Short mmCIF file of C-alpha atoms in Angstrom, two decimals:
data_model
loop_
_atom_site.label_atom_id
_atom_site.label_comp_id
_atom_site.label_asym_id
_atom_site.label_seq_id
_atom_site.Cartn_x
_atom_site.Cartn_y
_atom_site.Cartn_z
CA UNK A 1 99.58 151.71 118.84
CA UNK A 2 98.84 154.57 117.40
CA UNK A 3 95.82 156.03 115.44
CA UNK A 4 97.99 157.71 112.46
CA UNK A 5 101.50 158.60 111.54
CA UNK A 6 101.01 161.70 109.45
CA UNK A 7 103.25 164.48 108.26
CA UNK A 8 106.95 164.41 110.18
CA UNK A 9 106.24 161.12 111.57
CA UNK A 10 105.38 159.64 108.07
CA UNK A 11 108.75 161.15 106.66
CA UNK A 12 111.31 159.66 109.45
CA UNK A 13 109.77 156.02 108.91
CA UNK A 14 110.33 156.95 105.26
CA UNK A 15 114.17 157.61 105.93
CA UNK A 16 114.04 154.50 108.11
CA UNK A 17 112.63 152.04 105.27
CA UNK A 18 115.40 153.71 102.79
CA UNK A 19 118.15 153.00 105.34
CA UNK A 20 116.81 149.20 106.48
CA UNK A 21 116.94 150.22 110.02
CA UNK A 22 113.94 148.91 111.26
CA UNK A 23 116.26 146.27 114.04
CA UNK A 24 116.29 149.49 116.20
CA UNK A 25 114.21 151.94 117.96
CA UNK A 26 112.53 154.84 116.93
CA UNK A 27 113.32 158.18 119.17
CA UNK A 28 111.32 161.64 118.63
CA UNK A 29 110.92 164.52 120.78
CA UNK A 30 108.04 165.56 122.59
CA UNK A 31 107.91 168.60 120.23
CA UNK A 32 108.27 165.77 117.52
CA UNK A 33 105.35 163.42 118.35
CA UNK A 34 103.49 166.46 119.02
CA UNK A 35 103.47 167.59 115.61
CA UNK A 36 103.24 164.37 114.17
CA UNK A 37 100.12 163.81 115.75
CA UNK A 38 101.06 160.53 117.21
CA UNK A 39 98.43 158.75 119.37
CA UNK A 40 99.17 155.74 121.67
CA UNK A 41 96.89 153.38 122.84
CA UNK A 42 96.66 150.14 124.87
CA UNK A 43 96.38 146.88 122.96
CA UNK A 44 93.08 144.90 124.06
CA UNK A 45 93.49 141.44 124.90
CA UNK A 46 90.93 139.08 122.21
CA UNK A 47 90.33 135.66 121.44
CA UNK A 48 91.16 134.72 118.18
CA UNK A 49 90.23 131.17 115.49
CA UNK A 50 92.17 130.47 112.84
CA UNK A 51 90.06 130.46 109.52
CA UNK A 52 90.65 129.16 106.26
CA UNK A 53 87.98 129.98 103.55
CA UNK A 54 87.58 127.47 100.86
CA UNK A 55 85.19 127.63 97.48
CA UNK A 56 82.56 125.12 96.82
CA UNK A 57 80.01 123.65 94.43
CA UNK A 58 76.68 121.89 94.69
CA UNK A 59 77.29 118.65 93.32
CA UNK A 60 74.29 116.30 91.05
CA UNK A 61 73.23 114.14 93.43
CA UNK A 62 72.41 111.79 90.00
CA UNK A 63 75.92 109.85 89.60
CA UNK A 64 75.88 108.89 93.96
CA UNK A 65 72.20 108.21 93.52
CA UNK A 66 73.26 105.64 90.58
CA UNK A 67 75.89 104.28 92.13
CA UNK A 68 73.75 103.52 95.37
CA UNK A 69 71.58 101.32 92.57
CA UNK A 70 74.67 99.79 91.49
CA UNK A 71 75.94 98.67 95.05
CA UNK A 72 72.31 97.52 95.54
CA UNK A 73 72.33 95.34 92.35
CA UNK A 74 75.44 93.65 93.14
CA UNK A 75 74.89 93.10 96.72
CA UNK A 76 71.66 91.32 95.63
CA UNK A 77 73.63 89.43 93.11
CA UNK A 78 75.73 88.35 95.80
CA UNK A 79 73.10 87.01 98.06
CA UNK A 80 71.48 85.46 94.81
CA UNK A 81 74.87 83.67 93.98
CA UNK A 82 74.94 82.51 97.50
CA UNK A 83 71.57 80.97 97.74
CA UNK A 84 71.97 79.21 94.37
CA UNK A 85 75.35 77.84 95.91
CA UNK A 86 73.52 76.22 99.02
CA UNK A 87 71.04 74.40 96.47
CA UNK A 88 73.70 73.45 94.40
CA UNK A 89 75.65 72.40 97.00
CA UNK A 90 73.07 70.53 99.13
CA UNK A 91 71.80 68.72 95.72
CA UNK A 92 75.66 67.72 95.55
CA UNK A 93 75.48 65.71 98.94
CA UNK A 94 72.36 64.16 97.93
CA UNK A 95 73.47 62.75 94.63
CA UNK A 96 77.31 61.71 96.22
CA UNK A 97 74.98 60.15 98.93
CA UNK A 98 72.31 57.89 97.29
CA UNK A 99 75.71 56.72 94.72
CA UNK A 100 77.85 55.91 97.76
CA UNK A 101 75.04 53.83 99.35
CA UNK A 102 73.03 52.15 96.35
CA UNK A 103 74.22 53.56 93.22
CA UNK A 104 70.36 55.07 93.40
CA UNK A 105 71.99 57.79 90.49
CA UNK A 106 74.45 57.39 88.06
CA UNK A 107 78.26 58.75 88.25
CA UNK A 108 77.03 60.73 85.03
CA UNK A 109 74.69 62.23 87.57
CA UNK A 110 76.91 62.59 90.18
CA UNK A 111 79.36 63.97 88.03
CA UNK A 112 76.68 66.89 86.76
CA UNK A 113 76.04 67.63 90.35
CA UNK A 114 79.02 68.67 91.20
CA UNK A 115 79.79 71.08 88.34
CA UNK A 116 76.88 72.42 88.85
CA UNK A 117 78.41 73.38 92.25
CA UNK A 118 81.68 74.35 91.21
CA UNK A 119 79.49 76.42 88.52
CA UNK A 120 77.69 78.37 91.63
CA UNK A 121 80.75 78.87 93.32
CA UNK A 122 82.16 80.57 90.00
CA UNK A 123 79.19 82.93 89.82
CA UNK A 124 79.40 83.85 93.66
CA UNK A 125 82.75 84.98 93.36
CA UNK A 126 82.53 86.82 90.04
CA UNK A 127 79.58 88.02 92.62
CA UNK A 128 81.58 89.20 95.26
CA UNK A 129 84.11 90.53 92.85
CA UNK A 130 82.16 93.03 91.13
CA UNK A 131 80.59 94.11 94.42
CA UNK A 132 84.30 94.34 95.84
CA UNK A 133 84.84 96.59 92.64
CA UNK A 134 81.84 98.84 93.27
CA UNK A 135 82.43 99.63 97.01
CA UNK A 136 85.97 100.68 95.57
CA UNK A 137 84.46 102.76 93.43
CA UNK A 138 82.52 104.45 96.49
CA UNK A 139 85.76 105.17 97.98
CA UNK A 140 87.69 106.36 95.04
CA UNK A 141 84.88 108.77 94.14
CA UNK A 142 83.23 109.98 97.17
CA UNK A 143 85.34 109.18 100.16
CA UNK A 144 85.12 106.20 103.00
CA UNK A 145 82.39 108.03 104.71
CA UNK A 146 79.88 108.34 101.59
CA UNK A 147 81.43 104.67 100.92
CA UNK A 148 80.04 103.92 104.31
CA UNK A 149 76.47 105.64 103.93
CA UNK A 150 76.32 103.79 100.61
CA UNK A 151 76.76 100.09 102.10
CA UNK A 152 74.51 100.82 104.91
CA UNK A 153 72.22 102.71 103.11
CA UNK A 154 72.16 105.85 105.92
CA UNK A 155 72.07 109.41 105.91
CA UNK A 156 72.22 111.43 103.73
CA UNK A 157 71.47 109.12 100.99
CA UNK A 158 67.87 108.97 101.82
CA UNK A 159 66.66 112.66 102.59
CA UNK A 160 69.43 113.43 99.32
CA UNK A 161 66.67 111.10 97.04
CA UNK A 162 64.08 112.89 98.23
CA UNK A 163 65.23 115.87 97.88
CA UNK A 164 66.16 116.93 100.98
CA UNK A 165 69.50 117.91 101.01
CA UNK A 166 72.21 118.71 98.96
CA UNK A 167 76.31 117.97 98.87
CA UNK A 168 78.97 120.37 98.80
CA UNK A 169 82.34 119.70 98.23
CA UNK A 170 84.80 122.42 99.47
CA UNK A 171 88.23 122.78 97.74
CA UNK A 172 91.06 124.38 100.49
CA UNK A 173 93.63 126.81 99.12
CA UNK A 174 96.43 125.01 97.71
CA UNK A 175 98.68 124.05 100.47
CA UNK A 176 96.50 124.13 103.21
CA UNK A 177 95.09 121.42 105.28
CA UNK A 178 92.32 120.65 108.01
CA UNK A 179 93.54 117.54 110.55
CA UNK A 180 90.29 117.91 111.86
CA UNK A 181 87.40 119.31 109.59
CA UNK A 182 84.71 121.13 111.76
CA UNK A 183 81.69 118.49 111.67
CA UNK A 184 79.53 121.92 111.41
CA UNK A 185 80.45 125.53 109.82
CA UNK A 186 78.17 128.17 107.89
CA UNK A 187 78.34 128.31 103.66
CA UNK A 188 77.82 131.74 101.44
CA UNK A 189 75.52 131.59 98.61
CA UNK A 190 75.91 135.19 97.43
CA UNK A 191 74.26 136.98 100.82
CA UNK A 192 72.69 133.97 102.15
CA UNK A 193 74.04 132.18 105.21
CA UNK A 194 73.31 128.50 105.33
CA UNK A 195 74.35 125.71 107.77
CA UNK A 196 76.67 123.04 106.91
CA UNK A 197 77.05 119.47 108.11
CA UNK A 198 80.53 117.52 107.62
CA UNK A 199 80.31 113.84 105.78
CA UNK A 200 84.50 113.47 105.38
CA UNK A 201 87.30 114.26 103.02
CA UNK A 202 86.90 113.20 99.44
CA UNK A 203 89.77 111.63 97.43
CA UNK A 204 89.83 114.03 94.36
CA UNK A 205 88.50 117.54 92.99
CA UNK A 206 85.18 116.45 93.01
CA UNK A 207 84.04 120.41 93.12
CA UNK A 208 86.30 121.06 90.33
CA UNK A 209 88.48 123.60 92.66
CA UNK A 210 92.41 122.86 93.73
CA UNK A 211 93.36 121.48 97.33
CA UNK A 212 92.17 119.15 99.23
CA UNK A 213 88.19 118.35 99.51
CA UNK A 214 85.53 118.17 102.15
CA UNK A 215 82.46 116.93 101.39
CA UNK A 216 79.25 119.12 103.20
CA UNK A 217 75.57 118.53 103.28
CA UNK A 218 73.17 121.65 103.30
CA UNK A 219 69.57 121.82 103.80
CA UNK A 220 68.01 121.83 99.96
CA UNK A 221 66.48 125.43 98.99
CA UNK A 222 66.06 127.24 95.88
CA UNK A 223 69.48 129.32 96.29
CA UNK A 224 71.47 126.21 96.25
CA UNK A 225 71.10 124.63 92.94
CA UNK A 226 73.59 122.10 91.36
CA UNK A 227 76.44 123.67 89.77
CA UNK A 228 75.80 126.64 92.31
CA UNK A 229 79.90 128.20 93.20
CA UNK A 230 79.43 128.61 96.98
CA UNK A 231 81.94 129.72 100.28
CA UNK A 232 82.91 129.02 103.50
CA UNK A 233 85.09 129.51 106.50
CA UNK A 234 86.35 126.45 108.35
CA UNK A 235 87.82 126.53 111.85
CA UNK A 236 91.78 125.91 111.68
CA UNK A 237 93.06 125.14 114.62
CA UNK A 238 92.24 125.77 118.02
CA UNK A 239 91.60 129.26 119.49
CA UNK A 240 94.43 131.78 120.40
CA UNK A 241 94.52 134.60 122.82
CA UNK A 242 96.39 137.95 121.25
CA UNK A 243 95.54 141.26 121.11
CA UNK A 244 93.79 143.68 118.11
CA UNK A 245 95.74 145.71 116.46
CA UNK A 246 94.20 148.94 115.50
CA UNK A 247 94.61 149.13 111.32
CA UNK A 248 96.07 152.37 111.31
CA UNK A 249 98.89 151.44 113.44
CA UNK A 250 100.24 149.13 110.53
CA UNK A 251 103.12 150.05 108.19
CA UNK A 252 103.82 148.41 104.96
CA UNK A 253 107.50 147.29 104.40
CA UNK A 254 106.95 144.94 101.07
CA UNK A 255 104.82 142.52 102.07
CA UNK A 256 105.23 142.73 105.52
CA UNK A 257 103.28 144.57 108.19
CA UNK A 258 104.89 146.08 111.01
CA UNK A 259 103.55 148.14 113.98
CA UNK A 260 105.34 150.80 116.51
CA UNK A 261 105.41 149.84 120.26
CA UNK A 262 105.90 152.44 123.15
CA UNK A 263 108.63 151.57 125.02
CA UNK A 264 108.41 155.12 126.39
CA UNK A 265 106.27 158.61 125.61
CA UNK A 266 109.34 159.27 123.03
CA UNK A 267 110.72 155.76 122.01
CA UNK A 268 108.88 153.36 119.56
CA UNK A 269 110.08 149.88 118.75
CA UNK A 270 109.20 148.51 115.34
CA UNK A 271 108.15 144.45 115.68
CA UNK A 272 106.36 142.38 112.97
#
């Protein structure tokens, strides 16, 4: 629509505003939009995807790296637990063997056998149990994918001990929501333009920052230290097809923006 609304123009929108008559049309003269200075031009058709822009923070890598040692000691407890088990349990069979055929051991013995089993199964599950407990940690803290890279032991945990890479972790503006996080999008560490790759959503504020959280990994560099406040703008939904709207075609009613269509050289429809 138009390029400005100055002078008489600006004065009978005024009067409209006062009298809330913006449900019907607008009608000047020639002589009228001639003074006015009112311009009309086609709308151009563009292509338009949603963004929503979300604060981050560069996260210690210390407490996941720890917690990868943790999930590494009990899963080797486990295994340990089970192997003492077989042993335990194969000694078992022996000694209830040689009594059952020719009393070869004692009862006494037999009988200290198989606690000794029952003992290994104890330990295996108090095993499995605090393993159990740590991979619900993973979750609770960093998310089922993280809690995935940490059982496997896969990316990014390796090139994030040596230094590789950092995490992010994105907080969206209260009230909004991704159903599908972009797997890529680009971060803003005061002018710099960095890459991002998506690992999931995290349970909690890990970032410190309201809304819900996605967890990034950036390439490590000097401008992206932990504890660094960082943004970027994720992809909301699919693309749309519209048209731009030239800026000074807009008029403020509260918080609402409205614009003047030409329904002819002298009548002017107002429409959100």
């Amino acid at each position: 629509m138009g390029r400005g609304l100055p002078g008489f123009a600006v004065l009978l929108i005024a009067s409209l505003f006062a009298g809330g008559a913006f449900a019907a049309s607008l009608s000047l003269t020639r002589s009228a939009v001639k003074r006015a200075g009112i311009e009309v031009e086609p709308l151009k058709e563009a292509r338009f995807v949603p963004q929503v822009r979300a604060l981050g923070k560069v996260l210690d890598a210390a407490p996941l790296l720890r917690l990868r040692g943790k999930l590494a000691a009990a899963a080797a407890g486990v295994s340990g637990a089970r192997a003492k088990q077989a042993l335990e349990r194969a000694a078992a069979q022996r000694a209830k063997s040689l009594y059952r055929q020719s009393h070869n051991v004692s009862a006494a013995d037999l009988q200290k056998a198989e606690e000794a089993l029952a003992a290994a199964g104890a330990r295996l599950e108090a095993a499995r149990a605090a393993l159990s407990a740590s991979r619900s940690e993973a979750v609770a803290r960093w998310g089922k994918a993280m809690a995935a890279a940490l059982r496997k032991g896969g990316a990014p945990l390796p090139q994030l001990g040596a230094g590789r890479v950092v995490l992010i972790a994105f907080g969206l503006p209260p009230g909004e929501s991704l159903s599908s996080p972009p797997a890529s999008a680009e971060g803003l560490a005061g002018r710099k333009r960095f890459s991002l790759a998506l690992i999931g959503p995290l349970p909690r504020m890990l970032g410190g920052f309201p809304g819900e959280t996605l967890l990034y990994q950036a390439r490590a560099r000097p401008s992206l230290p932990a504890g660094m406040t960082v943004s970027a703008s994720f992809a909301a939904g699919p693309p749309k097809r519209g048209v731009l709207v030239p800026r000074t075609a807009l008029v403020w009613q509260g918080a609402d923006a409205l614009l003047f269509r030409a329904l002819s050289a002298r009548r002017f429809l107002p429409v959100p």
